[in-house]
Amino acid sequence: MADDDLATLGPAAGPRTTSTDRPADGPQHPQPGPGHAAPAAGPAGRWLPRLVIAGLVLAALNLRPAITSLGALLEEVRAGLGMSGTVAGLLTSVPALCFAAFGIAAPRLARRWGPGAIVCAGMAAITVGVVARPYLGGTGGFLAASALALAGIAVSNVLMPVVIKSWFPGRVGSMTGLYSMALALGTSLAAALTVPMTEALGGSWRTGLAVWGALAAVAVLPWLMVVRQRRALAGAATSTAARPPEAPVRITASPTAWALAVFFGLQATAAYITMGWMPQIFRDAGVSAGTAGVLLAVTMAMGVPLSFVLPRLATRMRHQGPLVVLLGLCGLAGYTGLWLAPAAGAWAWALLMGISNCAFPLALTMIGMRSTSSAGVVKLSAFAQSVGYLISIPGPLLVGTLYQHSGGWGLPIALMAGLMVPQIAVGVLAGRDRRIEDEA
């Protein structure tokens, strides 16, 4: 991405940083780099970063309910729409497909309209898609509306690390932790509350899925205000001195970028298999639907505290490989327990898989650490997430197919456990103290 392409990627004109990958806990306000306008003096300059934080938290809360609420009601949706197991597996693969297809467009959209406007549009797309999909009739309409919501999630996924790097260059670890914690909270709330809310609202799975659109609608508001204020500040930024050009980064020439993309893809595979199929695994083992939803919520809730702690810990380590190994071993232990005694040890397996799923905030943190500039971060974020989600597409579909044709969960669980081994290997490579600018 050319240097001038980043004019819309930060506060005002997008302050950029060349700070190291281990930021200290510095001032919360954005620190403009050379050639950038400082945030406007006065009230706006003080409350705008706080508004960005509120927007980050609300956006994060909405990046998973569209998926986990479906996992909690997957059996009812299959029956209501007449889906086979293979089609249901395709349904659980749609998130990864949309994230790969739409995420790659996020940098170009951000260059044209600014990241705040794209995140705002993303929240609006989530609102419309989540509310509409249960009522469009048939599998095709359900998939189309789901794709709209997932497109909004995809572009927001890619731009969150960029927003954090641009607005809070000195606090990448803590702000990534806050964002990841809110994302995990939204995931667990959707898993825990979807079934009870469905029952409280009359027992219709359509209502139980659509109700999550209200939360997305709330998330639109702070981003509307950020976009409006950003446009006001952008006028002042245009009068500043020209920015020094940065060396171009060929992201595909970086071994670290590829390792991070594969690591992201394998952890996403595990996460979406868990969100899409774990409740069904427990239900087939004799666990009630409500308890299976709570177990998924426990798995997701583990990410709430850990997603805040892990990024802060990771930014203080030169090599994040030990964290990758620890999370991978927890995943292997959880899958082993699911295979041996899914119902008897359900709570323990849910906890272990919840710890393992914290590879996601670790991957986000490494995206911010493996580049020295916002230009590098936006390229690495788009590349790692788009390629990673593309890698993750076959996983949930393959699990559904194996389940349907084998008549049990032995083979699917063996596949899930087997994928943990390469995830650990490439994660260790991605965790090395390298910069993509030095490799590409």
PDB file of C-alpha atoms in Angstrom, residues 259-271 320-332 356 359-360 363 415-431:
ATOM      1  CA  ALA A 259       3.477 -18.212   9.146  1.00  0.00           C
ATOM      2  CA  LEU A 260       1.096 -15.775  10.808  1.00  0.00           C
ATOM      3  CA  ALA A 261      -1.527 -16.312   8.089  1.00  0.00           C
ATOM      4  CA  VAL A 262      -1.396 -20.103   8.471  1.00  0.00           C
ATOM      5  CA  PHE A 263      -1.491 -19.815  12.263  1.00  0.00           C
ATOM      6  CA  PHE A 264      -4.480 -17.505  11.992  1.00  0.00           C
ATOM      7  CA  GLY A 265      -6.183 -19.947   9.636  1.00  0.00           C
ATOM      8  CA  LEU A 266      -5.691 -22.985  11.854  1.00  0.00           C
ATOM      9  CA  GLN A 267      -6.851 -21.223  15.009  1.00  0.00           C
ATOM     10  CA  ALA A 268      -9.878 -19.930  13.091  1.00  0.00           C
ATOM     11  CA  THR A 269     -10.611 -23.482  11.948  1.00  0.00           C
ATOM     12  CA  ALA A 270     -10.640 -24.660  15.556  1.00  0.00           C
ATOM     13  CA  ALA A 271     -12.727 -21.703  16.702  1.00  0.00           C
ATOM     14  CA  GLN A 320       5.479 -15.568  21.723  1.00  0.00           C
ATOM     15  CA  GLY A 321       6.184 -19.236  20.943  1.00  0.00           C
ATOM     16  CA  PRO A 322       5.770 -20.464  24.550  1.00  0.00           C
ATOM     17  CA  LEU A 323       2.260 -18.996  24.652  1.00  0.00           C
ATOM     18  CA  VAL A 324       1.411 -20.715  21.365  1.00  0.00           C
ATOM     19  CA  VAL A 325       2.575 -24.075  22.733  1.00  0.00           C
ATOM     20  CA  LEU A 326       0.643 -23.677  25.992  1.00  0.00           C
ATOM     21  CA  LEU A 327      -2.613 -22.869  24.199  1.00  0.00           C
ATOM     22  CA  GLY A 328      -2.126 -25.735  21.754  1.00  0.00           C
ATOM     23  CA  LEU A 329      -1.562 -28.278  24.523  1.00  0.00           C
ATOM     24  CA  CYS A 330      -4.767 -27.152  26.222  1.00  0.00           C
ATOM     25  CA  GLY A 331      -6.599 -27.746  22.950  1.00  0.00           C
ATOM     26  CA  LEU A 332      -5.168 -31.242  22.577  1.00  0.00           C
ATOM     27  CA  SER A 356      -7.076 -22.926  23.522  1.00  0.00           C
ATOM     28  CA  ALA A 359      -5.006 -18.158  20.161  1.00  0.00           C
ATOM     29  CA  PHE A 360      -7.194 -15.561  18.408  1.00  0.00           C
ATOM     30  CA  ALA A 363      -2.731 -13.752  16.706  1.00  0.00           C
ATOM     31  CA  LEU A 415      -9.360 -34.272  12.816  1.00  0.00           C
ATOM     32  CA  MET A 416      -9.723 -31.362  15.236  1.00  0.00           C
ATOM     33  CA  ALA A 417      -6.956 -32.715  17.465  1.00  0.00           C
ATOM     34  CA  GLY A 418      -4.676 -33.421  14.511  1.00  0.00           C
ATOM     35  CA  LEU A 419      -4.890 -29.824  13.286  1.00  0.00           C
ATOM     36  CA  MET A 420      -3.504 -28.600  16.612  1.00  0.00           C
ATOM     37  CA  VAL A 421      -0.048 -29.965  15.772  1.00  0.00           C
ATOM     38  CA  PRO A 422       0.644 -27.756  12.715  1.00  0.00           C
ATOM     39  CA  GLN A 423      -1.042 -24.847  14.518  1.00  0.00           C
ATOM     40  CA  ILE A 424       1.584 -25.071  17.247  1.00  0.00           C
ATOM     41  CA  ALA A 425       4.419 -25.389  14.715  1.00  0.00           C
ATOM     42  CA  VAL A 426       3.541 -22.365  12.570  1.00  0.00           C
ATOM     43  CA  GLY A 427       2.571 -20.349  15.651  1.00  0.00           C
ATOM     44  CA  VAL A 428       6.070 -20.761  17.030  1.00  0.00           C
ATOM     45  CA  LEU A 429       7.470 -19.472  13.717  1.00  0.00           C
ATOM     46  CA  ALA A 430       5.061 -16.520  13.690  1.00  0.00           C
ATOM     47  CA  GLY A 431       6.008 -15.679  17.265  1.00  0.00           C
TER      48      GLY A 431
END
